[in-house]
Tab-separated table of C-alpha atoms and ligand atoms in Angstrom:
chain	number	residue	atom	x	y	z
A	17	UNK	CA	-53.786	33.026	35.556
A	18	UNK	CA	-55.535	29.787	35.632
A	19	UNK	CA	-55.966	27.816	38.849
A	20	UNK	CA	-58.162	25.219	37.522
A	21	UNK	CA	-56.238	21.750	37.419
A	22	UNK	CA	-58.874	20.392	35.389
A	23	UNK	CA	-56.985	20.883	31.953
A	24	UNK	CA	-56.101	16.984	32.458
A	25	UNK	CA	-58.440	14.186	33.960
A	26	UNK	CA	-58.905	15.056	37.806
A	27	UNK	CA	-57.880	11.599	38.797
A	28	UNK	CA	-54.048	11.935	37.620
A	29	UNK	CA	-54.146	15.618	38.667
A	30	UNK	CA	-54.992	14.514	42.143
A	31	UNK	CA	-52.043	11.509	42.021
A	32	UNK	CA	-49.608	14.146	40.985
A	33	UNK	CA	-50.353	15.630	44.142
A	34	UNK	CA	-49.137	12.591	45.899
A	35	UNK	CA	-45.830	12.949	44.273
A	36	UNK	CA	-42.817	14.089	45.754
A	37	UNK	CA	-42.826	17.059	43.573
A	38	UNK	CA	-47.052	17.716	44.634
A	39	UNK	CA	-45.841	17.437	47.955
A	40	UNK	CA	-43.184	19.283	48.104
A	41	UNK	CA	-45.903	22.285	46.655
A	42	UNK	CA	-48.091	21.660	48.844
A	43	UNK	CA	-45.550	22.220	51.600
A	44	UNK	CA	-44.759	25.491	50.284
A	45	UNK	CA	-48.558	26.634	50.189
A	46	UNK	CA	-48.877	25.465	53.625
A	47	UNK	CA	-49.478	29.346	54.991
A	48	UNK	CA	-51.402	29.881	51.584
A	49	UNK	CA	-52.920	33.589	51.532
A	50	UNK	CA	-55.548	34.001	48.715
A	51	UNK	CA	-54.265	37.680	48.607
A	52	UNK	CA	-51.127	36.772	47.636
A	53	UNK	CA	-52.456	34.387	44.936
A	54	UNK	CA	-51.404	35.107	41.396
A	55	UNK	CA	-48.101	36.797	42.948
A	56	UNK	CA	-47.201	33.000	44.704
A	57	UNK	CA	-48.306	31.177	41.647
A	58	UNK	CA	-46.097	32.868	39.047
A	59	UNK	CA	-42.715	32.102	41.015
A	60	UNK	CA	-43.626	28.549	41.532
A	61	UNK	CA	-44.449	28.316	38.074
A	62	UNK	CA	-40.959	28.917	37.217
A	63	UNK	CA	-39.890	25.628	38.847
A	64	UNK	CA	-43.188	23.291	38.744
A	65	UNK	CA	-45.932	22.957	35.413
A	66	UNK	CA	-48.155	24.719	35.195
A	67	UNK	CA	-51.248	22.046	35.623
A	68	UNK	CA	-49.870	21.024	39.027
A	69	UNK	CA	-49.327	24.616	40.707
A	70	UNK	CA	-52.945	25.676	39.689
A	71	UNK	CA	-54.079	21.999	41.201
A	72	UNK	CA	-51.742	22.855	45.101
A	73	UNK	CA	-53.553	26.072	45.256
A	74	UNK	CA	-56.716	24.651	44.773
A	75	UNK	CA	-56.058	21.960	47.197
A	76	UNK	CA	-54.765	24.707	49.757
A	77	UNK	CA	-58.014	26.385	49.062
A	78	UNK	CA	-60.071	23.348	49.601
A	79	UNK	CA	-58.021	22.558	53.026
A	80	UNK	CA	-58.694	26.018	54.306
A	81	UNK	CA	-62.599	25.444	53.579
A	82	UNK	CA	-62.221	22.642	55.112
A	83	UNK	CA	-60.777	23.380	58.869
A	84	UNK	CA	-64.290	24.612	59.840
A	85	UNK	CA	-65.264	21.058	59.548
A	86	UNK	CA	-61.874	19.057	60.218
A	87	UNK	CA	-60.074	21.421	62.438
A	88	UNK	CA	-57.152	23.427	60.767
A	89	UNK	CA	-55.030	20.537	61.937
A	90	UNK	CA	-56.100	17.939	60.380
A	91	UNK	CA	-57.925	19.963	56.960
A	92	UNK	CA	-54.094	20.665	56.720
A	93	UNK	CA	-52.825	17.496	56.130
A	94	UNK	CA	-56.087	15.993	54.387
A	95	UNK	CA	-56.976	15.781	50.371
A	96	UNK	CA	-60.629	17.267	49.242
A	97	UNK	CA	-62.528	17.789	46.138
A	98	UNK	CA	-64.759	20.971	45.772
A	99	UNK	CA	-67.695	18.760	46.226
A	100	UNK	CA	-66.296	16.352	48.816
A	101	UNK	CA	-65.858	19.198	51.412
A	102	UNK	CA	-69.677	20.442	51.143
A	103	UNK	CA	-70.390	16.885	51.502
A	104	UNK	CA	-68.435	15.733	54.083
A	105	UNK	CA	-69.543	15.026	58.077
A	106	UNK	CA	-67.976	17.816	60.245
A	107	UNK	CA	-65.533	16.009	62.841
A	108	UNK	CA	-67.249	16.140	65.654
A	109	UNK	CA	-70.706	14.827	64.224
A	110	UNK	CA	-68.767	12.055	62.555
A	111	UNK	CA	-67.059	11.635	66.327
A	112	UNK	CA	-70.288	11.503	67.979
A	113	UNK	CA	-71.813	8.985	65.731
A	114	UNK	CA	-68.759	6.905	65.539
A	115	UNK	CA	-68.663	6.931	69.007
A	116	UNK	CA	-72.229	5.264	69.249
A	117	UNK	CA	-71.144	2.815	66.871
A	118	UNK	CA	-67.909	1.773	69.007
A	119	UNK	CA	-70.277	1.827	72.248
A	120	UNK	CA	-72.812	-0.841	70.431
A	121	UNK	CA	-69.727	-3.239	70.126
A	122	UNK	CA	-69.323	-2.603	66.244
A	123	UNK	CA	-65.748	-3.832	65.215
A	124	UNK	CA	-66.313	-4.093	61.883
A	125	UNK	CA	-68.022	-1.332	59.142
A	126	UNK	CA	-68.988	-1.161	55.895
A	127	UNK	CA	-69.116	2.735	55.177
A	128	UNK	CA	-71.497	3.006	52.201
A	129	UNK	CA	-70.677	6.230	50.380
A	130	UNK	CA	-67.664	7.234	51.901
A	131	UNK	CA	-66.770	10.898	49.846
A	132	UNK	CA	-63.478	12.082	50.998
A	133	UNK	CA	-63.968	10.057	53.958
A	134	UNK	CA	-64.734	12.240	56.544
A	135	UNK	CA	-67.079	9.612	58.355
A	136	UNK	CA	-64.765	6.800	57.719
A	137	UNK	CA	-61.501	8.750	59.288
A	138	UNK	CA	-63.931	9.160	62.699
A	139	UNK	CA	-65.021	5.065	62.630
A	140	UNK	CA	-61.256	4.386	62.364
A	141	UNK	CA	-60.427	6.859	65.421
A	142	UNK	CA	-63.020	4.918	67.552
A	143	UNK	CA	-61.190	1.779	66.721
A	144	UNK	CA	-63.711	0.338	63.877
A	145	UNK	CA	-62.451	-1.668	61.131
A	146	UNK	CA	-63.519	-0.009	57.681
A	147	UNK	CA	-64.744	-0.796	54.292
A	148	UNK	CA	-65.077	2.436	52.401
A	149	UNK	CA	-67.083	2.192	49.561
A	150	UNK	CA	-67.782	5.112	46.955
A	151	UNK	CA	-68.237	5.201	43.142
A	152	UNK	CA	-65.849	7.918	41.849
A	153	UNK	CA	-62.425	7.193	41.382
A	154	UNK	CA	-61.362	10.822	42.411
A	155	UNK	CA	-63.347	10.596	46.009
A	156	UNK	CA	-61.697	6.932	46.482
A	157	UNK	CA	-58.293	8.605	45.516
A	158	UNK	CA	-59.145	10.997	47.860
A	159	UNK	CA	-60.152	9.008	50.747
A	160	UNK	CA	-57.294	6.825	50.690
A	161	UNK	CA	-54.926	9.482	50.632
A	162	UNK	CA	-56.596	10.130	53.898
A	163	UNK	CA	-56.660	7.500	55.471
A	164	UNK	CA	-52.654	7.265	54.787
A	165	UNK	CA	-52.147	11.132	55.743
A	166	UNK	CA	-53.889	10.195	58.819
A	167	UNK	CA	-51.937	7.155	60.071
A	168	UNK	CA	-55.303	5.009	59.581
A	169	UNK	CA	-54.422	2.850	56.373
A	170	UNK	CA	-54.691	-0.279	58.495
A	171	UNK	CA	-58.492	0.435	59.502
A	172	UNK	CA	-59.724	2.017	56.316
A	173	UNK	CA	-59.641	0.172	53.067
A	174	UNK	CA	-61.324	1.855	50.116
A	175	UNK	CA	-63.090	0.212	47.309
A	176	UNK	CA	-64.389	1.803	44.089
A	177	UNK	CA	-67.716	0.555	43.119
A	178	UNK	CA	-71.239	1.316	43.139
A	179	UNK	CA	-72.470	0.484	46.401
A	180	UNK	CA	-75.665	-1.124	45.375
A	181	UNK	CA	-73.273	-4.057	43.849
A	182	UNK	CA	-71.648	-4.323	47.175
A	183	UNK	CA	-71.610	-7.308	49.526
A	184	UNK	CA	-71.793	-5.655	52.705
A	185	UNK	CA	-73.030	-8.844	54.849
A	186	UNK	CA	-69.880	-10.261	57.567
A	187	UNK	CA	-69.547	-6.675	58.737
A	188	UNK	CA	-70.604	-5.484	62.367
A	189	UNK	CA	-72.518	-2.717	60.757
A	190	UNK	CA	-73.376	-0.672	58.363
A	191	UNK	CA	-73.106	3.042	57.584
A	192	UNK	CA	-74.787	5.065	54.866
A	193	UNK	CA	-74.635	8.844	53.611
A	194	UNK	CA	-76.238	9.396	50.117
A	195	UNK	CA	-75.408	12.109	48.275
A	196	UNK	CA	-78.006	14.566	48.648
A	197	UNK	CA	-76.749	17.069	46.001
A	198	UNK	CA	-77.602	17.530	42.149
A	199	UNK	CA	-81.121	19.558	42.070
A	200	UNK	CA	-80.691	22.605	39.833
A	201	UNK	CA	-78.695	21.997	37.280
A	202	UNK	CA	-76.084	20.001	39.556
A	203	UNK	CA	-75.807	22.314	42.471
A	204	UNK	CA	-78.623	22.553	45.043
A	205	UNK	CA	-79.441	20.314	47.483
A	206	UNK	CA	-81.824	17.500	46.869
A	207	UNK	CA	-84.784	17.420	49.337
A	208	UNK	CA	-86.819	14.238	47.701
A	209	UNK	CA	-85.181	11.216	49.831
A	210	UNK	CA	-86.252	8.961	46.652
A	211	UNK	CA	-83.656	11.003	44.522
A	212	UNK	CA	-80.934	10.738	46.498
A	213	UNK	CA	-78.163	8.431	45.539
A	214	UNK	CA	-78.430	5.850	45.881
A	215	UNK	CA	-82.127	6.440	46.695
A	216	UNK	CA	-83.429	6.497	50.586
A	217	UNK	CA	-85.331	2.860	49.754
A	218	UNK	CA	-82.060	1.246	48.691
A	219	UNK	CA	-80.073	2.485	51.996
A	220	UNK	CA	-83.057	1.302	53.828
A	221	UNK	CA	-83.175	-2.116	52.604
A	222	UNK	CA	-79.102	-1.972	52.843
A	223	UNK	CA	-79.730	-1.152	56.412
A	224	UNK	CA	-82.312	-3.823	57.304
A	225	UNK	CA	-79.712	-6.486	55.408
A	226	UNK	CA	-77.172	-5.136	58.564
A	227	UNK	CA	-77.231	-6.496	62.518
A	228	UNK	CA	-76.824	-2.630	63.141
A	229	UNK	CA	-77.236	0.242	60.541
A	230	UNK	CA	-77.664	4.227	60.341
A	231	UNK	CA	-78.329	6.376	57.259
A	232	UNK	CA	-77.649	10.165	57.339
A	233	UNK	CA	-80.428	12.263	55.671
A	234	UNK	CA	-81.113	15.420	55.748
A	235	UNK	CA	-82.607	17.113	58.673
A	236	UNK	CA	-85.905	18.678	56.594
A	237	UNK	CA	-86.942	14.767	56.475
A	238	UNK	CA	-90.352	14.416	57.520
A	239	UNK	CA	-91.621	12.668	60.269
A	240	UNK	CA	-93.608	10.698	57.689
A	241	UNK	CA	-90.849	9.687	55.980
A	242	UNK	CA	-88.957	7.783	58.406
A	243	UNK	CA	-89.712	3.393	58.287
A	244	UNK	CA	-91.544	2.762	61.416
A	245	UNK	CA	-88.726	0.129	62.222
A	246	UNK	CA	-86.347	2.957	62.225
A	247	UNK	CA	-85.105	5.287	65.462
A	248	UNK	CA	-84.666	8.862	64.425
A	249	UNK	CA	-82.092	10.971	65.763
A	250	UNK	CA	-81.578	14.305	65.095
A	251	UNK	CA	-78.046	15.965	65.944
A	252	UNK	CA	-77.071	19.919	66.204
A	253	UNK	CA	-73.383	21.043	66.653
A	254	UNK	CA	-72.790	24.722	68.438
A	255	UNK	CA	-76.921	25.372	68.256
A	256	UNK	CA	-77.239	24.452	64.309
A	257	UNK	CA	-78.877	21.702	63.136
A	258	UNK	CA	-76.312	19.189	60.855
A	259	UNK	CA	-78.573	15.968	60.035
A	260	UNK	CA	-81.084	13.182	61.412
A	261	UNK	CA	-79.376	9.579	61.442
A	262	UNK	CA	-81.730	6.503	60.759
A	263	UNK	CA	-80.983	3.761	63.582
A	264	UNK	CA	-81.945	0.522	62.419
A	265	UNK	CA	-81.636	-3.188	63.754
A	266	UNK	CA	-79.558	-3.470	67.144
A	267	UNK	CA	-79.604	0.312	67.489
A	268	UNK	CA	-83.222	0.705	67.406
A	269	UNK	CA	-84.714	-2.110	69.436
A	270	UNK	CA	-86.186	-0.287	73.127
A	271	UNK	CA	-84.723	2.900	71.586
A	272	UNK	CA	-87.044	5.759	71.446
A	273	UNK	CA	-88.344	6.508	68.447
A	274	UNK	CA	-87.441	9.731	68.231
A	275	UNK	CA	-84.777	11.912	69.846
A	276	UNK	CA	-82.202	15.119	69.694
A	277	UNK	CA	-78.357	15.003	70.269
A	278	UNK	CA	-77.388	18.722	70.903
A	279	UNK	CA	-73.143	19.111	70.371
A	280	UNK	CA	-70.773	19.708	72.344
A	281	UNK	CA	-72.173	17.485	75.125
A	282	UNK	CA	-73.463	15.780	73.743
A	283	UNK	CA	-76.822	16.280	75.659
A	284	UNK	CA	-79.131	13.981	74.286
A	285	UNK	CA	-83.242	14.521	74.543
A	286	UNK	CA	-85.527	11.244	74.233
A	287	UNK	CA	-89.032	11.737	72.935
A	288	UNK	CA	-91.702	10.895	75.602
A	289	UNK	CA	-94.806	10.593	73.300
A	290	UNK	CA	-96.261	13.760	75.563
A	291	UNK	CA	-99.357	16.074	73.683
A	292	UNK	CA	-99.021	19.096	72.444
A	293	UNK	CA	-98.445	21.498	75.680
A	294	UNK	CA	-100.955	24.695	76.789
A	295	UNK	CA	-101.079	27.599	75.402
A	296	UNK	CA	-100.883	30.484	77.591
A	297	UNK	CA	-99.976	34.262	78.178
A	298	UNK	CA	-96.077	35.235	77.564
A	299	UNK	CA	-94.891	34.919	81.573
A	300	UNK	CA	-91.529	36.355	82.691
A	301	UNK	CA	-89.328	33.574	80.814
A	302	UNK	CA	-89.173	33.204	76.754
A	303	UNK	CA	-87.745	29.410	75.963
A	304	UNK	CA	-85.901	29.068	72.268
A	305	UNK	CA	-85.858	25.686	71.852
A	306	UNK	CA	-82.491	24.036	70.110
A	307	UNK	CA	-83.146	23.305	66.371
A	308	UNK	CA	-82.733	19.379	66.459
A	309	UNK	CA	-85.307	19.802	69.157
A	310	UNK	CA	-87.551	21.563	66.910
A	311	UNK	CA	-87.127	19.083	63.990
A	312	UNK	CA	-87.480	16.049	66.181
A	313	UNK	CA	-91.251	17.312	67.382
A	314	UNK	CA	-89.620	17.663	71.205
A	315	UNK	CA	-90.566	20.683	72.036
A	316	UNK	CA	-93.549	19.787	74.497
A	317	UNK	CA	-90.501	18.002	76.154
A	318	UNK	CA	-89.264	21.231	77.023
A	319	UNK	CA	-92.065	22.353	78.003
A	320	UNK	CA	-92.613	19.950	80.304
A	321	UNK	CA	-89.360	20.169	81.880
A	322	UNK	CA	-89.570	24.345	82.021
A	323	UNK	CA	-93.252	24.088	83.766
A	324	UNK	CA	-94.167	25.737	80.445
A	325	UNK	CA	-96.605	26.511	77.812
A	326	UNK	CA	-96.519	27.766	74.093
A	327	UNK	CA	-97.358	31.683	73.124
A	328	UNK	CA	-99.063	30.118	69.972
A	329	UNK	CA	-100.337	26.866	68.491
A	330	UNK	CA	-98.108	27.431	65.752
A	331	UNK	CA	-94.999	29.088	67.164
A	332	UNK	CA	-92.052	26.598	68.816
A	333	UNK	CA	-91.684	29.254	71.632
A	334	UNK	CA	-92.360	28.276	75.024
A	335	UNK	CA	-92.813	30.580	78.250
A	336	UNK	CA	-93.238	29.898	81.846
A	337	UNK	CA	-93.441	32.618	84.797
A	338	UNK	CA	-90.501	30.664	86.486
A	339	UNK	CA	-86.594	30.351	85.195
A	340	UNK	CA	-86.017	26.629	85.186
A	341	UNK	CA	-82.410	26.582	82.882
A	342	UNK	CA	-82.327	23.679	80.363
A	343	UNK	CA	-79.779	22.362	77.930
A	344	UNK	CA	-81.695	22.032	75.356
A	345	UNK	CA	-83.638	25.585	74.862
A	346	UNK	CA	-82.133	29.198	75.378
A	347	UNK	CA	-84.026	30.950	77.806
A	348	UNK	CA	-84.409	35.277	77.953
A	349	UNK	CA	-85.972	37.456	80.176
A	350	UNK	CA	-89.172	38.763	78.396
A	351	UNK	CA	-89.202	42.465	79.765
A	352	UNK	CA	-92.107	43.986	77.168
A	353	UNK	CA	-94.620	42.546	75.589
A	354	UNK	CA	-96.214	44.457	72.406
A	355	UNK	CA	-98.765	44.259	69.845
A	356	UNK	CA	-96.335	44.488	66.652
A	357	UNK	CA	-95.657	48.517	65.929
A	358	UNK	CA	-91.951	50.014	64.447
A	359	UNK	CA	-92.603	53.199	65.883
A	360	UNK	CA	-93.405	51.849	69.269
A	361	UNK	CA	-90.552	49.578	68.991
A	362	UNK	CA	-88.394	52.449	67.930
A	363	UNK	CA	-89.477	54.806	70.738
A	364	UNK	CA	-88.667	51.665	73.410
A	365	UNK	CA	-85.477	50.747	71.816
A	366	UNK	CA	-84.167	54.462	72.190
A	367	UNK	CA	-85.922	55.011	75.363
A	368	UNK	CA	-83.638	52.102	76.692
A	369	UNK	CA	-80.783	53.206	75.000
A	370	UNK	CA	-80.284	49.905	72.886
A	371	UNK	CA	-77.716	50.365	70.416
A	372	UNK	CA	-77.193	46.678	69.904
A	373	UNK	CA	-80.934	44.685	68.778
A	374	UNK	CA	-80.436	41.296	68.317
A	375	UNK	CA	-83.818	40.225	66.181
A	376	UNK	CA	-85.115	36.993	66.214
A	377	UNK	CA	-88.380	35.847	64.713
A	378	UNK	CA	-90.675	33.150	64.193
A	379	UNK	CA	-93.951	33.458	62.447
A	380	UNK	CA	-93.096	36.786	61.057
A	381	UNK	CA	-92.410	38.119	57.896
A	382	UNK	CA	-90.258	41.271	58.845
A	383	UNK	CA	-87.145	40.901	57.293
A	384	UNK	CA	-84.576	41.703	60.571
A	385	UNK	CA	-82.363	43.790	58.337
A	386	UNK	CA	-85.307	45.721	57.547
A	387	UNK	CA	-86.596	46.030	60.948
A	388	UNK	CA	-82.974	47.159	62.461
A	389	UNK	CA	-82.565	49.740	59.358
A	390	UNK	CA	-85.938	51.533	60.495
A	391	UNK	CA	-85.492	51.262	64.115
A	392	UNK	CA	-81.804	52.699	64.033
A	393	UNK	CA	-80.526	51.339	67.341
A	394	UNK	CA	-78.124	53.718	69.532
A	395	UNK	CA	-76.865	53.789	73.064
A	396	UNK	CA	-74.879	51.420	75.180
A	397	UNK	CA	-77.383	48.247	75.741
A	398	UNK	CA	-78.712	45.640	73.781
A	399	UNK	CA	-81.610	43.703	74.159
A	400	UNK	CA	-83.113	41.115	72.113
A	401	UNK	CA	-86.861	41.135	69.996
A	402	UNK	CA	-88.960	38.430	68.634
A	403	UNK	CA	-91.123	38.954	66.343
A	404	UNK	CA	-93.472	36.305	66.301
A	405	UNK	CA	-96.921	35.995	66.951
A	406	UNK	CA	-98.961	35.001	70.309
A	407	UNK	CA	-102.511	33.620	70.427
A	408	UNK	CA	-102.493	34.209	66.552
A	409	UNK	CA	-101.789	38.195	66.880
A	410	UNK	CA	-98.439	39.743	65.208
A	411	UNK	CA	-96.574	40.525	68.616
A	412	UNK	CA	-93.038	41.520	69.525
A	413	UNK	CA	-91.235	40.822	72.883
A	414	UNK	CA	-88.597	42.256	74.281
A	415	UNK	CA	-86.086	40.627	76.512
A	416	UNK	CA	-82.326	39.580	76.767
A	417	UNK	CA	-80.937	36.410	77.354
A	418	UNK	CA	-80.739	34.878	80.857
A	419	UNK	CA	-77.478	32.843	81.922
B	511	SAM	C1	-72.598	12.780	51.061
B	511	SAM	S1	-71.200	12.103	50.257
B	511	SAM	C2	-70.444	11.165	51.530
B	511	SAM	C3	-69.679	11.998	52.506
B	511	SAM	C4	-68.948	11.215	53.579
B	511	SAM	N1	-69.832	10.570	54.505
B	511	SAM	C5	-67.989	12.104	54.352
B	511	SAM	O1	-68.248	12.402	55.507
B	511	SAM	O2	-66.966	12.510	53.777
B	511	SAM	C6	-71.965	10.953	49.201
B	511	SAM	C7	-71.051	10.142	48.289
B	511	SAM	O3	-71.854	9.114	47.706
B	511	SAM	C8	-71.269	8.732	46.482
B	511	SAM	N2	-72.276	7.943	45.769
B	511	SAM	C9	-73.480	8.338	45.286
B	511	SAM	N3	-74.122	7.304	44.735
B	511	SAM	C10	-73.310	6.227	44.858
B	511	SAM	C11	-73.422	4.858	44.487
B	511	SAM	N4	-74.504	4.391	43.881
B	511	SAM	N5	-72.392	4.032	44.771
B	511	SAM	C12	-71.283	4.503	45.408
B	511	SAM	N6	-71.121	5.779	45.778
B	511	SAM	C13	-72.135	6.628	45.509
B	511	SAM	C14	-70.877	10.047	45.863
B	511	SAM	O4	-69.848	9.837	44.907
B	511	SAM	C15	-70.437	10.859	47.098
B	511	SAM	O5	-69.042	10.832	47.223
């Protein structure tokens, strides 16, 4: 059995879809179960062609891929491509943002790459008026048959072009999100900002044409890399890191230059320009800072609010002697502290009766996997190691979290 749609140009594929005869497919792959595959395909074949059963299934493949971003009930009534649902902004990033755009009085949009439109869907929900712009026929398809699935046709219109041939002036703002895949032979990401597309310079001089702009980029940019007239944020959903946004014009005047949204909250974390903090022995409480934290060079912020110091230079861990809880760190008990040594960590582990070793590490090169294999946890508590290193020497800490 085939399920690749692609045996006719993608674009007519996808309107097929939109058919009364796609739908009605669709509808009937609604509770699709990829173990019952090839048994489901074969009887609808016998009523429906071929081309457009193989191109439901795929779409009821991409929609359940898609509910970790969009929710399963909303991924169920949206369109994706393959690409379009790596690419798009999870929901409640694209809510967040959206949400700072509708605060800054932005009416108006011009969404600058807009994929399937996962960005444009969340301007629309905050009441912002939008121009969707993307080059591929397929993604506009796509996005417009979103915007209609979604009751939001009146905000969102979608335009084909190349958005470097776009007039974007008369709009409130604008809103940029390159596509940041294509390395290795069309897959992997892209981590050079000049090769996105459209390159990082373009979206930059796009978002200095604007009253009010942000670009999404990736969240490896560095520091270096970001214009000087720009505010940085970086944002984390659930403890991982999604992206850094590029404020520019109205949303960067007296903002700081740098800061870290953490999701759900959102708690947000302003740079305060402060040193690099202490160094100093581990104390009684180990601080993990949150990743946009880490990328966004805050982490003597949380130090400062924690009364604490860093174990090492080098090592984004802080400690104090006191538990002060913060938002944007998670803090553990340090019960042991070790010069790094499997057997002693072994002997420990089983004189504690941890059967469940939760391994974290910074600054090591033990592969946790490894470590757990040779240490063979067993018994009914768990604790938590780092392996990292403190004052430069390979060390592991033992601890569990503290609520
Ligand atoms: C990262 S995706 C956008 C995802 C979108 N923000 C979302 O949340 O669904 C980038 C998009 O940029 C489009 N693109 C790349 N270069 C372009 C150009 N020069 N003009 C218009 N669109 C372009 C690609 O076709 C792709 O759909």
């Amino acid at each position: 059995m085939s399920t690749n749609p692609a045996a006719g140009d993608p674009l007519s594929v996808f309107r097929r879809l939109l058919t009364d005869e796609g739908q009605a497919l669709l509808a009937k792959l609604r509770s699709y179960d990829p173990g019952r595959e090839l048994a489901v395909a074969t009887r609808l074949r016998r009523d429906h062609p071929a081309e457009l059963v193989s191109a439901a299934i795929a779409q009821a493949r991409l929609r359940q891929r898609a509910a970790a971003k969009f929710g399963a009930g909303d991924a169920a009534r949206m369109y994706f491509t393959p690409d379009g649902v790596e690419q798009a902004t999870r929901a409640s990033v694209a809510a967040y943002r959206a949400g700072r755009f509708a605060a800054l009085g932005v009416r108006s949009l011009a969404d600058l790459c807009c994929g399937n439109g996962g960005d444009a869907i969340a301007l629309a929900r905050a009441g912002i008026e939008v121009l969707a712009v993307d080059r591929s026929p397929l993604a506009c398809a796509v996005a417009r048959a979103n915007a209609g699935a979604l009751g939001l046709s009146d905000l969102i219109e979608v335009r084909c072009a190349d958005v470097t041939e776009v007039d974007a002036s008369g709009f409130d703002a604008v809103f940029a999100d390159p596509a940041r895949r294509g390395g290795r032979g069309g897959r992997g990401r892209i981590f050079d900002p000049e090769a996105y597309s459209p390159p990082l310079s373009w979206a930059v001089e796009a978002a200095r044409r604007a009253p009010l702009a942000a670009l999404k980029v990736a969240p490896g940019i560095p520091h270096e890399a970001v214009p000087q007239d720009a505010a940085a944020q970086w944002i984390s959903d659930g403890g991982d890191v999604k992206e850094a946004v590029l404020w520019f014009g109205a949303a960067s005047r007296g903002a700081p230059r740098v800061r870290a949204t953490l999701l759900p909250g959102p708690r947000t974390l302003d740079s305060a320009g402060l040193p690099d903090p202490p160094c100093g022995p581990v104390g009684r409480c180990l601080y993990e800072p949150d990743g946009a934290v880490i990328r966004a060079h805050l982490v003597a912020e949380v130090a400062e609010r924690v009364g604490g110091r860093l174990i090492d230079p080098t090592i984004a861990y802080v400690t104090s002697d006191e538990y002060r809880p913060t938002p944007y760190a998670t803090a553990y008990e340090i019960t042991d502290t070790l010069p790094f040594n499997v057997k002693r960590l072994k002997a420990l582990l089983r004189e504690r009766g941890v059967g469940t070793l939760t391994v974290k590490k910074r600054g090591s090169a033990v592969e946790p996997e490894e470590l757990r294999r040779k240490v063979k946890p067993s018994g009914p508590e768990s604790a938590t190691v780092f392996l990292t290193r403190v004052a430069g020497a390979p060390t592991m800490l033992l601890g569990h979290p503290l609520r």
